[in-house]
Coordinates of N, CA and C in Angstrom, one line a residue:
X1 N 71.8 116.7 73.1 CA 72.7 117.8 74.0 C 73.0 116.3 75.2
X2 N 74.2 117.3 75.7 CA 74.5 116.3 77.0 C 73.9 117.1 78.4
X3 N 74.2 115.6 78.8 CA 73.9 115.4 80.9 C 74.1 116.4 81.3
X4 N 73.5 117.5 82.0 CA 74.3 117.9 82.7 C 75.0 117.1 83.9
X5 N 74.5 115.9 84.4 CA 75.1 115.4 85.5 C 76.4 114.9 85.0
X6 N 76.9 114.5 83.8 CA 78.0 113.6 83.3 C 80.1 114.8 83.6
X7 N 79.0 115.8 84.2 CA 80.4 116.5 84.9 C 80.9 115.3 86.8
X8 N 79.8 114.8 86.9 CA 79.9 114.6 87.7 C 79.6 112.7 88.4
X9 N 80.1 112.2 86.6 CA 80.7 110.8 86.5 C 81.5 111.0 86.3
X10 N 82.3 109.4 86.5 CA 83.6 109.3 86.3 C 84.2 108.3 85.2
X11 N 85.0 109.3 84.8 CA 85.4 107.7 83.3 C 86.1 106.4 83.7
X12 N 85.7 105.7 82.9 CA 86.3 104.4 83.7 C 87.5 104.1 82.3
X13 N 88.7 104.5 82.2 CA 89.9 104.2 81.2 C 90.3 102.8 81.1
X14 N 90.0 102.4 80.1 CA 90.8 100.6 79.6 C 92.4 100.7 80.6
X15 N 92.6 100.0 81.1 CA 93.7 99.4 81.5 C 93.7 100.0 83.0
X16 N 95.0 100.5 83.2 CA 95.0 101.0 84.2 C 95.3 100.0 86.1
X17 N 95.0 100.6 87.1 CA 95.6 99.9 88.0 C 94.4 100.1 88.9
X18 N 93.9 99.2 89.2 CA 92.6 98.8 90.6 C 93.0 99.8 91.9
X19 N 91.9 101.0 92.2 CA 91.6 102.1 93.3 C 92.3 101.5 94.5
X20 N 91.6 100.6 94.8 CA 92.5 99.8 95.9 C 94.3 99.1 96.2
X21 N 94.7 98.5 94.8 CA 95.4 98.2 94.8 C 96.6 99.4 94.9
X22 N 96.2 100.5 94.7 CA 97.1 101.4 94.1 C 97.2 102.0 95.6
X23 N 96.2 102.6 96.4 CA 95.7 103.0 98.0 C 96.8 101.7 98.7
X24 N 96.4 100.8 98.2 CA 97.5 99.9 99.2 C 99.1 99.9 98.4
X25 N 99.3 100.4 97.6 CA 101.2 100.3 97.0 C 101.6 101.9 97.4
X26 N 100.5 103.0 97.9 CA 100.7 103.9 98.2 C 101.4 104.6 99.4
X27 N 100.5 102.7 100.3 CA 101.1 103.2 101.8 C 100.0 103.5 102.9
X28 N 98.7 103.9 102.3 CA 97.4 104.3 103.1 C 97.0 103.2 103.6
X29 N 96.6 101.9 103.4 CA 96.4 101.2 103.8 C 96.4 99.7 103.5
X30 N 95.8 98.1 104.1 CA 95.5 97.4 103.5 C 94.6 97.6 101.5
X31 N 95.0 96.6 100.9 CA 93.8 96.7 100.0 C 92.7 96.2 100.3
X32 N 92.0 96.0 101.4 CA 90.8 95.4 101.9 C 90.3 96.9 102.8
X33 N 91.0 97.2 103.6 CA 90.8 98.4 104.2 C 90.4 100.1 102.8
X34 N 90.9 99.5 101.4 CA 91.0 100.4 100.8 C 89.2 100.8 100.6
X35 N 88.9 98.8 100.2 CA 87.7 99.3 99.9 C 86.3 99.4 101.0
X36 N 87.0 99.4 102.6 CA 86.3 100.0 103.3 C 85.9 101.4 103.1
X37 N 87.2 102.2 102.9 CA 87.0 103.7 102.8 C 86.3 103.6 101.6
X38 N 86.5 103.2 100.3 CA 85.1 103.5 99.3 C 83.9 103.4 99.7
X39 N 83.7 102.0 100.4 CA 82.2 102.0 100.9 C 81.9 102.8 101.4
X40 N 82.8 104.0 103.2 CA 82.6 104.6 103.7 C 82.6 106.0 103.2
X41 N 82.4 106.0 101.5 CA 82.6 107.5 101.1 C 83.9 108.1 100.9
X42 N 84.8 107.9 101.3 CA 86.0 108.3 101.6 C 86.8 108.8 101.0
X43 N 87.0 108.0 99.9 CA 87.6 108.5 98.7 C 87.3 109.1 97.4
X44 N 87.8 109.6 97.3 CA 87.4 111.1 95.9 C 88.6 111.1 94.9
X45 N 88.0 111.0 93.5 CA 89.0 111.2 92.4 C 88.4 111.9 91.9
X46 N 89.5 113.1 91.3 CA 89.0 114.3 90.6 C 87.7 115.0 91.1
X47 N 87.7 115.2 92.3 CA 86.7 115.8 93.2 C 85.4 115.0 93.4
X48 N 85.2 114.2 92.8 CA 84.3 112.9 92.4 C 84.2 111.7 93.9
X49 N 83.4 111.5 94.6 CA 83.0 110.3 95.0 C 83.0 109.3 94.4
X50 N 84.2 108.4 94.9 CA 84.5 107.3 94.7 C 82.8 105.9 95.1
X51 N 82.4 105.2 94.3 CA 81.3 103.8 94.6 C 82.0 103.4 94.7
X52 N 82.6 102.5 94.2 CA 82.8 101.3 93.3 C 84.5 101.2 93.7
X53 N 84.9 99.6 94.3 CA 86.5 99.2 93.9 C 87.1 99.0 92.4
X54 N 85.9 99.1 91.7 CA 86.4 98.6 90.6 C 87.3 99.9 89.5
X55 N 86.9 100.5 90.0 CA 87.9 102.4 89.5 C 89.0 101.8 89.1
X56 N 89.5 101.6 88.1 CA 90.7 102.0 87.7 C 91.9 102.9 87.8
X57 N 92.3 103.7 88.5 CA 93.5 104.5 88.3 C 94.3 104.8 87.1
X58 N 93.6 106.2 86.3 CA 95.2 106.6 85.2 C 95.5 107.9 86.0
X59 N 96.3 107.7 84.6 CA 97.6 108.6 85.3 C 97.9 109.7 85.5
X60 N 96.7 110.6 85.2 CA 96.2 111.7 85.4 C 95.5 112.1 86.6
X61 N 94.9 110.8 87.1 CA 93.8 110.9 88.4 C 94.6 111.8 89.9
X62 N 93.3 112.4 90.2 CA 93.8 113.4 91.6 C 93.2 112.3 92.5
X63 N 93.5 112.1 93.1 CA 92.7 110.8 93.9 C 93.1 111.3 95.4
X64 N 92.4 111.5 96.2 CA 92.3 111.8 97.6 C 91.3 111.4 98.3
X65 N 91.8 111.0 99.6 CA 91.4 110.2 100.9 C 90.9 111.1 102.3
X66 N 90.0 111.2 102.3 CA 89.2 112.2 103.9 C 90.1 113.4 103.4
X67 N 90.0 114.0 102.2 CA 89.8 115.2 101.5 C 91.9 115.4 101.5
X68 N 92.3 114.3 101.9 CA 93.9 114.8 102.2 C 94.4 114.0 100.5
X69 N 94.7 114.8 99.5 CA 96.2 114.1 98.6 C 96.7 113.1 98.4
X70 N 96.4 111.6 97.5 CA 97.4 110.6 97.9 C 98.6 111.4 97.2
X71 N 99.6 111.1 97.2 CA 101.0 110.8 96.4 C 101.0 109.5 96.0
X72 N 101.6 109.8 94.4 CA 102.0 108.9 93.8 C 102.3 107.5 94.5
X73 N 102.7 106.5 94.4 CA 103.5 105.5 95.1 C 104.8 105.5 94.4
X74 N 105.7 105.4 96.0 CA 106.8 105.5 95.7 C 107.9 103.9 95.5
X75 N 109.1 104.2 94.9 CA 109.2 102.6 94.8 C 109.0 102.4 96.1
X76 N 109.2 101.0 96.0 CA 108.6 100.3 97.5 C 110.0 99.6 98.4
X77 N 109.9 100.2 99.0 CA 111.2 100.2 100.3 C 110.8 99.1 101.6
X78 N 111.4 98.9 101.9 CA 111.2 97.5 103.3 C 112.5 98.6 104.4
X79 N 112.2 98.0 105.5 CA 113.0 98.5 106.5 C 112.7 97.5 108.2
X80 N 113.8 97.2 108.1 CA 113.8 96.2 109.5 C 113.8 96.9 111.1
X81 N 112.9 96.2 111.8 CA 112.7 97.3 113.2 C 112.8 96.7 114.1
X82 N 113.9 97.0 115.3 CA 113.3 95.9 116.3 C 112.6 96.3 117.4
X83 N 111.6 95.9 117.4 CA 110.3 95.8 118.6 C 111.0 95.7 120.0
X84 N 110.9 96.4 120.7 CA 110.9 96.2 122.1 C 109.6 95.5 122.6
X85 N 110.0 95.1 123.6 CA 109.1 95.2 124.6 C 108.0 95.9 124.9
X86 N 106.3 96.3 125.3 CA 106.1 97.2 125.4 C 105.6 98.2 124.7
X87 N 105.6 98.3 123.1 CA 104.8 98.4 122.1 C 103.7 97.9 121.7
X88 N 102.6 98.4 121.1 CA 101.8 97.7 120.3 C 101.8 98.4 118.7
X89 N 101.7 97.0 118.5 CA 102.0 96.8 117.0 C 100.9 97.5 115.7
X90 N 99.9 98.6 116.1 CA 99.1 99.5 115.5 C 99.4 100.5 115.1
X91 N 98.4 101.2 114.2 CA 98.8 102.5 113.6 C 98.1 103.7 114.9
X92 N 97.2 103.1 115.6 CA 96.7 103.9 116.9 C 95.4 103.0 117.6
X93 N 96.0 103.0 118.9 CA 95.5 102.2 119.8 C 95.0 102.8 120.7
X94 N 93.1 101.9 120.8 CA 92.4 102.8 121.5 C 92.6 102.4 122.7
X95 N 93.3 102.2 123.5 CA 93.4 102.0 125.2 C 94.8 103.1 125.1
X96 N 95.0 104.3 124.2 CA 96.2 104.8 124.3 C 97.5 104.5 124.8
X97 N 98.0 102.8 124.3 CA 99.6 102.8 124.4 C 100.5 102.7 123.5
X98 N 101.8 102.8 124.3 CA 102.3 103.5 122.9 C 102.6 102.6 121.4
X99 N 102.6 102.9 120.8 CA 103.1 102.1 119.7 C 104.2 102.2 119.1
X100 N 104.6 100.9 118.0 CA 106.1 101.3 117.0 C 106.1 102.6 116.7
X101 N 104.4 103.2 116.5 CA 104.6 104.2 114.8 C 104.9 105.1 115.8
X102 N 104.5 105.5 117.1 CA 104.9 106.5 117.7 C 106.5 106.8 118.0
X103 N 107.0 105.6 117.6 CA 108.7 105.2 118.4 C 109.4 105.7 117.0
X104 N 109.2 105.4 115.5 CA 110.2 105.4 114.7 C 110.5 107.1 113.8
X105 N 111.5 107.3 113.9 CA 112.1 108.9 112.4 C 111.5 109.4 112.3
X106 N 111.2 110.6 112.5 CA 110.6 112.1 112.4 C 109.9 112.3 110.8
X107 N 111.4 111.9 110.3 CA 112.2 111.6 109.1 C 111.4 110.4 108.0
X108 N 110.7 109.3 108.1 CA 110.2 108.2 108.1 C 109.5 108.6 107.1
X109 N 108.9 107.9 105.6 CA 107.7 108.2 105.1 C 106.6 107.2 105.9
X110 N 105.8 107.1 105.2 CA 104.0 106.6 106.3 C 104.6 104.9 105.9
X111 N 104.2 104.4 106.9 CA 105.1 102.7 106.5 C 103.5 102.3 107.5
X112 N 103.6 101.2 107.2 CA 102.6 99.9 107.4 C 104.0 98.9 107.9
X113 N 103.4 98.0 109.0 CA 104.4 97.1 109.5 C 103.7 95.3 108.2
X114 N 104.3 94.7 108.4 CA 103.9 93.4 107.5 C 104.0 92.2 109.0
X115 N 102.6 91.7 108.8 CA 102.4 91.5 110.5 C 102.2 92.1 112.1
X116 N 102.2 91.7 112.5 CA 101.9 92.3 114.3 C 102.9 91.6 114.8
X117 N 103.5 92.3 116.5 CA 104.0 91.4 117.1 C 103.3 91.9 118.6
X118 N 102.9 91.5 119.2 CA 102.0 91.9 120.7 C 102.7 92.5 121.4
X119 N 101.9 93.0 122.4 CA 102.9 94.2 122.9 C 103.9 93.1 124.3
X120 N 103.4 92.4 124.4 CA 104.7 91.4 125.3 C 105.9 90.9 124.5
X121 N 105.4 90.9 123.1 CA 106.6 90.3 122.2 C 108.1 91.2 121.7
X122 N 109.2 91.0 121.2 CA 110.5 91.5 121.0 C 111.0 91.1 120.0
X123 N 111.4 92.0 119.2 CA 112.4 91.4 117.9 C 112.2 91.9 116.8
X124 N 112.1 91.4 115.5 CA 112.2 91.6 114.0 C 110.6 91.8 113.3
X125 N 111.1 93.5 112.9 CA 109.3 93.5 112.6 C 109.5 93.8 111.1
X126 N 109.5 93.5 110.1 CA 109.6 94.3 109.1 C 108.7 95.4 108.8
X127 N 108.8 96.8 107.9 CA 107.9 97.7 107.7 C 107.7 98.2 106.2
X128 N 107.4 98.7 105.9 CA 107.2 98.9 104.3 C 106.5 99.9 104.2
X129 N 106.7 100.8 102.7 CA 105.8 101.8 102.4 C 105.0 101.5 101.3
X130 N 104.5 100.1 101.2 CA 103.9 99.9 100.3 C 103.2 98.7 100.8
X131 N 101.5 98.7 101.1 CA 100.6 98.0 101.1 C 100.5 96.7 100.9
X132 N 100.8 96.9 99.1 CA 100.4 95.5 98.6 C 101.4 94.2 99.0
X133 N 102.9 94.6 99.0 CA 103.8 94.2 99.2 C 103.3 93.3 100.8
X134 N 102.7 94.0 102.0 CA 102.8 93.9 102.8 C 101.9 92.2 103.0
X135 N 100.8 92.7 102.8 CA 100.0 92.2 101.9 C 100.0 90.4 101.6
X136 N 101.0 90.0 100.1 CA 102.0 89.1 100.0 C 102.7 88.4 100.8
X137 N 103.2 89.6 101.7 CA 104.2 89.0 102.5 C 103.7 88.0 103.6
X138 N 102.4 88.6 103.9 CA 101.3 88.0 105.1 C 100.8 86.8 104.7
X139 N 100.4 86.8 103.9 CA 99.3 85.4 103.3 C 100.2 84.1 103.3
X140 N 99.5 83.1 104.0 CA 99.6 81.6 104.8 C 100.4 81.1 103.3
X141 N 99.9 81.7 101.9 CA 100.0 80.9 100.6 C 102.1 81.2 100.7
X142 N 102.6 82.3 100.9 CA 103.1 82.6 100.8 C 104.5 81.5 101.6
X143 N 104.3 81.0 102.1 CA 105.0 80.3 103.2 C 106.4 80.4 103.7
X144 N 106.7 81.5 104.2 CA 107.3 82.6 105.0 C 107.9 81.9 106.2
X145 N 109.5 81.6 106.6 CA 109.3 80.8 107.8 C 109.5 81.6 108.8
X146 N 109.3 82.2 109.6 CA 108.6 82.4 111.0 C 109.4 82.1 112.6
X147 N 110.6 82.5 112.6 CA 111.4 82.0 113.3 C 111.4 82.3 115.1
X148 N 111.1 81.9 115.9 CA 110.6 82.4 117.3 C 112.0 82.0 118.4
X149 N 111.9 83.0 119.7 CA 113.0 82.4 120.7 C 112.2 82.9 121.4
X150 N 111.7 81.3 122.6 CA 110.8 81.1 123.5 C 111.4 81.1 124.7
X151 N 111.8 81.7 125.6 CA 111.6 81.1 127.1 C 110.4 80.7 127.7
X152 N 110.5 79.0 128.2 CA 109.0 78.9 129.0 C 109.2 78.4 129.7
X153 N 108.5 78.4 130.8 CA 108.2 78.1 131.9 C 107.1 76.6 132.1
X154 N 108.2 75.9 132.6 CA 106.6 74.7 132.2 C 107.7 73.4 131.9
X155 N 107.0 72.2 132.2 CA 107.9 71.4 131.9 C 107.7 70.6 130.1
X156 N 108.4 71.0 129.1 CA 108.7 70.9 128.0 C 109.0 69.4 127.7
X157 N 108.3 68.3 127.7 CA 108.9 67.1 127.3 C 108.8 66.7 125.7
X158 N 110.0 65.6 125.5 CA 109.6 65.2 124.5 C 108.5 65.0 123.7
X159 N 107.0 64.5 124.6 CA 105.9 64.2 124.3 C 105.4 65.7 124.1
X160 N 105.8 66.8 124.9 CA 105.3 67.5 124.5 C 105.0 68.3 123.0
X161 N 106.8 68.2 122.6 CA 107.4 68.8 121.2 C 107.0 68.0 120.3
X162 N 107.0 67.1 120.5 CA 106.0 66.1 119.5 C 104.4 66.2 119.0
X163 N 104.0 66.5 120.1 CA 102.0 67.2 119.6 C 102.1 68.5 119.1
X164 N 103.1 69.3 119.3 CA 103.5 70.8 118.9 C 104.0 70.8 117.4
X165 N 104.9 69.9 117.5 CA 105.3 69.4 116.0 C 103.7 68.4 114.8
X166 N 103.3 68.2 115.3 CA 101.8 67.7 114.6 C 100.9 68.5 114.6
X167 N 100.7 69.8 115.5 CA 100.0 70.5 115.7 C 98.4 70.2 116.1
X168 N 98.0 71.4 116.8 CA 96.9 71.0 118.1 C 96.4 71.3 117.7
X169 N 94.7 71.3 118.3 CA 93.1 72.3 118.3 C 92.9 72.8 119.9
X170 N 92.9 74.3 120.3 CA 92.9 74.8 121.2 C 91.7 76.0 120.5
X171 N 90.9 75.5 121.9 CA 89.8 76.0 121.9 C 89.0 76.4 120.1
X172 N 88.8 75.1 119.9 CA 87.8 75.4 119.2 C 88.5 75.6 117.3
X173 N 90.2 76.2 117.2 CA 91.0 76.6 116.7 C 91.6 75.1 116.2
X174 N 92.1 75.3 115.2 CA 93.4 74.1 115.1 C 94.6 74.7 114.0
X175 N 95.6 74.7 115.0 CA 97.2 75.2 114.9 C 97.9 74.1 114.0
X176 N 98.2 74.8 113.6 CA 99.2 73.9 112.3 C 100.5 73.2 113.1
X177 N 101.2 72.8 112.1 CA 102.2 71.9 112.9 C 103.5 73.0 113.1
X178 N 104.4 73.0 114.3 CA 105.3 74.0 114.5 C 106.9 73.1 114.5
X179 N 107.9 73.8 114.1 CA 109.0 72.9 114.0 C 109.6 73.6 115.2
X180 N 109.6 72.6 116.5 CA 109.9 73.0 118.1 C 111.4 72.2 118.2
X181 N 112.4 73.2 118.9 CA 113.8 72.6 118.9 C 114.0 73.1 120.4
X182 N 114.7 72.6 121.0 CA 114.5 72.6 122.9 C 116.1 73.4 122.3
X183 N 116.6 74.3 123.1 CA 118.0 75.2 124.0 C 118.9 73.2 124.1
X184 N 119.8 73.5 123.4 CA 121.0 72.7 124.1 C 121.6 73.2 125.6
X185 N 121.3 74.4 126.0 CA 121.8 74.5 126.8 C 120.4 75.3 127.7
X186 N 119.8 74.7 127.2 CA 118.6 74.6 128.3 C 119.1 73.3 129.5
X187 N 118.8 74.0 130.6 CA 119.0 73.0 131.7 C 118.1 71.7 132.3
X188 N 116.9 71.7 131.4 CA 116.2 71.3 131.7 C 115.3 71.1 133.6
X189 N 115.2 72.8 134.1 CA 115.4 73.3 135.2 C 113.2 74.2 134.7
X190 N 113.8 75.1 135.5 CA 112.0 75.8 135.6 C 111.9 76.4 134.3
X191 N 113.0 76.7 133.6 CA 112.9 77.4 132.3 C 113.5 77.0 131.3
X192 N 112.6 76.9 130.5 CA 113.7 76.8 129.5 C 113.8 77.3 127.6
X193 N 114.7 77.2 127.4 CA 114.8 78.2 125.7 C 114.3 77.4 124.6
X194 N 113.5 77.6 124.3 CA 112.9 76.9 122.7 C 113.3 77.5 121.9
X195 N 113.2 76.6 120.4 CA 113.2 77.8 119.0 C 112.2 77.1 118.6
X196 N 111.5 78.1 117.9 CA 109.5 77.2 117.5 C 109.6 78.5 115.7
X197 N 109.3 77.6 114.7 CA 109.5 78.3 113.7 C 108.1 78.2 113.4
X198 N 107.2 79.0 113.1 CA 106.0 79.2 111.9 C 105.5 79.3 110.9
X199 N 104.9 78.7 109.7 CA 104.7 79.1 108.6 C 103.4 79.8 108.8
X200 N 102.6 80.0 109.4 CA 101.5 80.7 108.7 C 100.9 81.7 110.4
X201 N 101.0 81.8 111.7 CA 101.1 82.5 112.3 C 100.0 83.1 112.9
X202 N 98.7 82.3 113.0 CA 97.7 83.0 113.7 C 98.2 84.1 114.9
X203 N 96.5 85.1 115.4 CA 97.4 85.9 116.6 C 97.8 85.1 117.7
X204 N 99.0 85.0 118.7 CA 99.4 84.7 119.8 C 99.1 83.6 119.3
X205 N 99.5 83.2 118.5 CA 99.7 81.5 118.4 C 100.6 80.6 119.2
X206 N 101.6 81.4 119.6 CA 102.8 80.6 120.6 C 102.2 80.3 122.2
X207 N 101.7 81.8 122.0 CA 101.1 81.9 123.9 C 100.3 81.1 123.8
X208 N 99.4 81.1 122.9 CA 97.8 79.9 123.1 C 98.6 78.1 123.0
X209 N 99.1 78.2 122.2 CA 99.4 76.7 121.6 C 100.2 75.8 123.3
X210 N 101.2 76.7 123.8 CA 102.2 76.5 124.6 C 100.9 76.4 125.8
X211 N 100.1 77.3 126.0 CA 99.8 77.7 127.3 C 98.5 76.4 127.4
X212 N 98.2 75.8 125.9 CA 97.1 74.6 127.0 C 98.0 73.3 126.8
X213 N 99.6 73.2 126.7 CA 99.9 72.1 127.2 C 101.1 72.6 128.8
X214 N 100.1 73.0 129.5 CA 100.8 73.9 130.5 C 101.9 74.9 130.5
X215 N 102.4 75.0 129.5 CA 103.6 76.2 129.5 C 103.9 77.1 129.1
X216 N 103.9 78.3 130.2 CA 103.8 79.4 130.4 C 104.6 80.7 129.5
X217 N 104.9 81.1 128.7 CA 105.7 81.9 127.6 C 106.0 83.4 128.6
X218 N 107.6 83.4 129.0 CA 107.2 84.6 129.8 C 107.9 85.8 129.4
X219 N 108.9 85.0 127.9 CA 110.0 85.7 127.0 C 109.9 85.3 125.6
X220 N 109.4 86.3 124.4 CA 109.3 85.8 123.3 C 109.8 86.9 122.5
X221 N 110.9 86.1 121.6 CA 111.5 87.0 121.0 C 111.9 86.8 118.8

């Protein structure tokens, strides 16, 4: 005789794609955030609440997050977006400030950002419908070089540049080597333009590191 509770059990088919990776590729969230959704009981497979991120998705599974059906991952796409100053790079800001996603065209599918630019920064931001791709591009091990144009107020001497190139520690956090060059057109006056390249990119890294050497960033592109 079959156990009547069997109808509430999920089968774990061989092969397939892990559920967290599937949700990331579908553009729902990052793989890590998908695992949190599962822990919170917000993910269903074929009408049954999922309790483990070890589940692998088969072709016929119906996936829902918060009761809404998850569409199968589309072909991976990437968009370039020029982020102006004054927008927050987050899907929902608790302070109610305008976000990058508020300003996107209405016909754009659900996308996530590859990394972030803070509210006072501007410039190139990559958006994608594939959360797994975003995760890969954000990993420090990927080694992508991110270049910034920086208008700095304060004396940016050769000694300061040498210190930044070797890496420094600020408030107990170690910041790695920076590729720093001074704009040839900088006059050496109150404001100077720098070009800074990073391969890691911690939160507000350029502002914090320059602030530690008494240089104020008043524009970051």
